[in-house]
Amino acid sequence: AHIEEVKSVVPPNKLLVFDVREGWEPLCKFLDVPVPDTPFPNINDASEVRFVFNAIRALTWITILGVAALLALSLYYGSTYTLLCLVLVLPLLWGSGRLVTWLVSNQTDKSTAV
């Protein structure tokens, strides 16, 4: 509905309805500039975004279950294993945070590289 409204108001020679899957050609033709030699950027590749999302979701569950398991062990075995569980929980949380940071920054670097 919105596209049709815009088409009715904007003159055809001033409007490009562009689908990024078409690549450089229609855009460059509309702007009357040469087509670049570089490939058209595709930073929002669905499979990459899905991979990052699923990796973060899996890592979140592993962290939640890992911390819960270590806490349960600590409570079950008493104070003798509390320090050991704490020593295991902290690297688990730190490593999870680092991995999520890396996954997100890797995806962000792709968007700023264009």
PDB file of C-alpha atoms in Angstrom:
ATOM      1  CA  ALA A   1       0.000   0.000   0.000  1.00  0.00           C
ATOM      2  CA  HIS A   2       2.806   2.414   0.906  1.00  0.00           C
ATOM      3  CA  ILE A   3       4.787   1.671  -2.256  1.00  0.00           C
ATOM      4  CA  GLU A   4       1.701   2.247  -4.391  1.00  0.00           C
ATOM      5  CA  GLU A   5       1.055   5.556  -2.668  1.00  0.00           C
ATOM      6  CA  VAL A   6       4.650   6.680  -3.242  1.00  0.00           C
ATOM      7  CA  LYS A   7       4.444   5.583  -6.904  1.00  0.00           C
ATOM      8  CA  SER A   8       1.315   7.702  -7.378  1.00  0.00           C
ATOM      9  CA  VAL A   9       3.007  10.823  -5.982  1.00  0.00           C
ATOM     10  CA  VAL A  10       6.625  10.585  -7.227  1.00  0.00           C
ATOM     11  CA  PRO A  11       7.366  10.898 -10.946  1.00  0.00           C
ATOM     12  CA  PRO A  12       8.648   7.589 -12.439  1.00  0.00           C
ATOM     13  CA  ASN A  13      11.949   9.154 -13.547  1.00  0.00           C
ATOM     14  CA  LYS A  14      12.615  10.218  -9.918  1.00  0.00           C
ATOM     15  CA  LEU A  15      11.696   6.934  -8.237  1.00  0.00           C
ATOM     16  CA  LEU A  16      13.515   3.638  -8.038  1.00  0.00           C
ATOM     17  CA  VAL A  17      11.769   0.761  -6.331  1.00  0.00           C
ATOM     18  CA  PHE A  18      14.867  -1.261  -5.562  1.00  0.00           C
ATOM     19  CA  ASP A  19      15.330  -4.806  -4.312  1.00  0.00           C
ATOM     20  CA  VAL A  20      18.860  -5.341  -3.022  1.00  0.00           C
ATOM     21  CA  ARG A  21      18.862  -8.867  -4.451  1.00  0.00           C
ATOM     22  CA  GLU A  22      19.048  -7.260  -7.912  1.00  0.00           C
ATOM     23  CA  GLY A  23      22.589  -6.030  -7.221  1.00  0.00           C
ATOM     24  CA  TRP A  24      24.370  -2.997  -8.630  1.00  0.00           C
ATOM     25  CA  GLU A  25      22.871  -2.856 -12.139  1.00  0.00           C
ATOM     26  CA  PRO A  26      19.425  -1.276 -11.556  1.00  0.00           C
ATOM     27  CA  LEU A  27      20.781   1.125  -8.943  1.00  0.00           C
ATOM     28  CA  CYS A  28      23.696   2.284 -11.087  1.00  0.00           C
ATOM     29  CA  LYS A  29      21.480   2.589 -14.150  1.00  0.00           C
ATOM     30  CA  PHE A  30      19.018   4.750 -12.196  1.00  0.00           C
ATOM     31  CA  LEU A  31      21.838   6.956 -10.865  1.00  0.00           C
ATOM     32  CA  ASP A  32      23.554   6.987 -14.266  1.00  0.00           C
ATOM     33  CA  VAL A  33      26.894   5.834 -12.856  1.00  0.00           C
ATOM     34  CA  PRO A  34      29.113   2.904 -13.857  1.00  0.00           C
ATOM     35  CA  VAL A  35      28.688  -0.447 -12.143  1.00  0.00           C
ATOM     36  CA  PRO A  36      31.510  -0.972  -9.605  1.00  0.00           C
ATOM     37  CA  ASP A  37      33.907  -3.908  -9.889  1.00  0.00           C
ATOM     38  CA  THR A  38      33.309  -4.873  -6.267  1.00  0.00           C
ATOM     39  CA  PRO A  39      30.518  -7.317  -5.443  1.00  0.00           C
ATOM     40  CA  PHE A  40      27.288  -5.894  -4.084  1.00  0.00           C
ATOM     41  CA  PRO A  41      27.455  -5.922  -0.253  1.00  0.00           C
ATOM     42  CA  ASN A  42      25.375  -8.536   1.510  1.00  0.00           C
ATOM     43  CA  ILE A  43      25.855  -8.062   5.238  1.00  0.00           C
ATOM     44  CA  ASN A  44      22.489  -9.381   6.373  1.00  0.00           C
ATOM     45  CA  ASP A  45      22.859 -12.883   5.023  1.00  0.00           C
ATOM     46  CA  ALA A  46      20.019 -14.827   6.624  1.00  0.00           C
ATOM     47  CA  SER A  47      22.087 -17.948   7.267  1.00  0.00           C
ATOM     48  CA  GLU A  48      24.832 -15.959   9.039  1.00  0.00           C
ATOM     49  CA  VAL A  49      22.338 -14.076  11.195  1.00  0.00           C
ATOM     50  CA  ARG A  50      20.566 -17.350  12.027  1.00  0.00           C
ATOM     51  CA  PHE A  51      23.932 -18.948  12.960  1.00  0.00           C
ATOM     52  CA  VAL A  52      24.842 -16.078  15.316  1.00  0.00           C
ATOM     53  CA  PHE A  53      21.380 -16.120  16.889  1.00  0.00           C
ATOM     54  CA  ASN A  54      21.436 -19.901  17.420  1.00  0.00           C
ATOM     55  CA  ALA A  55      25.003 -19.832  18.745  1.00  0.00           C
ATOM     56  CA  ILE A  56      24.111 -17.158  21.303  1.00  0.00           C
ATOM     57  CA  ARG A  57      20.938 -19.038  22.278  1.00  0.00           C
ATOM     58  CA  ALA A  58      22.867 -22.309  22.752  1.00  0.00           C
ATOM     59  CA  LEU A  59      25.611 -20.548  24.693  1.00  0.00           C
ATOM     60  CA  THR A  60      23.024 -18.920  26.935  1.00  0.00           C
ATOM     61  CA  TRP A  61      21.450 -22.289  27.768  1.00  0.00           C
ATOM     62  CA  ILE A  62      24.836 -23.911  28.363  1.00  0.00           C
ATOM     63  CA  THR A  63      25.769 -21.085  30.715  1.00  0.00           C
ATOM     64  CA  ILE A  64      22.450 -21.186  32.591  1.00  0.00           C
ATOM     65  CA  LEU A  65      22.524 -24.959  32.976  1.00  0.00           C
ATOM     66  CA  GLY A  66      26.238 -24.977  33.802  1.00  0.00           C
ATOM     67  CA  VAL A  67      25.879 -22.392  36.552  1.00  0.00           C
ATOM     68  CA  ALA A  68      22.791 -24.176  37.923  1.00  0.00           C
ATOM     69  CA  ALA A  69      24.609 -27.531  37.930  1.00  0.00           C
ATOM     70  CA  LEU A  70      27.649 -26.071  39.674  1.00  0.00           C
ATOM     71  CA  LEU A  71      25.434 -24.320  42.219  1.00  0.00           C
ATOM     72  CA  ALA A  72      23.538 -27.565  42.867  1.00  0.00           C
ATOM     73  CA  LEU A  73      26.822 -29.437  43.361  1.00  0.00           C
ATOM     74  CA  SER A  74      28.004 -26.757  45.735  1.00  0.00           C
ATOM     75  CA  LEU A  75      24.808 -26.964  47.778  1.00  0.00           C
ATOM     76  CA  TYR A  76      24.754 -30.762  47.744  1.00  0.00           C
ATOM     77  CA  TYR A  77      28.369 -31.285  48.790  1.00  0.00           C
ATOM     78  CA  GLY A  78      28.527 -28.342  51.152  1.00  0.00           C
ATOM     79  CA  SER A  79      31.232 -25.783  51.693  1.00  0.00           C
ATOM     80  CA  THR A  80      34.089 -28.080  50.643  1.00  0.00           C
ATOM     81  CA  TYR A  81      33.176 -27.716  46.959  1.00  0.00           C
ATOM     82  CA  THR A  82      31.894 -24.129  47.072  1.00  0.00           C
ATOM     83  CA  LEU A  83      35.265 -22.643  46.200  1.00  0.00           C
ATOM     84  CA  LEU A  84      35.790 -25.171  43.409  1.00  0.00           C
ATOM     85  CA  CYS A  85      32.344 -24.379  41.964  1.00  0.00           C
ATOM     86  CA  LEU A  86      33.062 -20.659  42.167  1.00  0.00           C
ATOM     87  CA  VAL A  87      36.368 -21.205  40.387  1.00  0.00           C
ATOM     88  CA  LEU A  88      34.495 -23.071  37.628  1.00  0.00           C
ATOM     89  CA  VAL A  89      31.560 -20.632  37.369  1.00  0.00           C
ATOM     90  CA  LEU A  90      33.645 -17.499  36.875  1.00  0.00           C
ATOM     91  CA  PRO A  91      35.556 -18.783  33.802  1.00  0.00           C
ATOM     92  CA  LEU A  92      32.294 -20.172  32.389  1.00  0.00           C
ATOM     93  CA  LEU A  93      30.644 -16.754  32.652  1.00  0.00           C
ATOM     94  CA  TRP A  94      33.735 -14.926  31.400  1.00  0.00           C
ATOM     95  CA  GLY A  95      34.176 -17.297  28.445  1.00  0.00           C
ATOM     96  CA  SER A  96      30.499 -17.048  27.525  1.00  0.00           C
ATOM     97  CA  GLY A  97      30.680 -13.278  27.554  1.00  0.00           C
ATOM     98  CA  ARG A  98      33.819 -13.268  25.409  1.00  0.00           C
ATOM     99  CA  LEU A  99      32.275 -15.645  22.884  1.00  0.00           C
ATOM    100  CA  VAL A 100      29.084 -13.602  22.587  1.00  0.00           C
ATOM    101  CA  THR A 101      31.164 -10.435  22.203  1.00  0.00           C
ATOM    102  CA  TRP A 102      33.208 -12.071  19.460  1.00  0.00           C
ATOM    103  CA  LEU A 103      30.121 -13.338  17.611  1.00  0.00           C
ATOM    104  CA  VAL A 104      28.419  -9.955  17.704  1.00  0.00           C
ATOM    105  CA  SER A 105      31.534  -7.953  16.815  1.00  0.00           C
ATOM    106  CA  ASN A 106      32.282 -10.327  13.932  1.00  0.00           C
ATOM    107  CA  GLN A 107      28.805  -9.631  12.525  1.00  0.00           C
ATOM    108  CA  THR A 108      29.181  -5.880  13.213  1.00  0.00           C
ATOM    109  CA  ASP A 109      32.589  -5.774  11.487  1.00  0.00           C
ATOM    110  CA  LYS A 110      30.943  -7.092   8.338  1.00  0.00           C
ATOM    111  CA  SER A 111      28.464  -4.223   8.324  1.00  0.00           C
ATOM    112  CA  THR A 112      31.135  -1.536   8.827  1.00  0.00           C
ATOM    113  CA  ALA A 113      33.425  -3.023   6.162  1.00  0.00           C
ATOM    114  CA  VAL A 114      31.068  -2.059   3.358  1.00  0.00           C
TER     115      VAL A 114
END
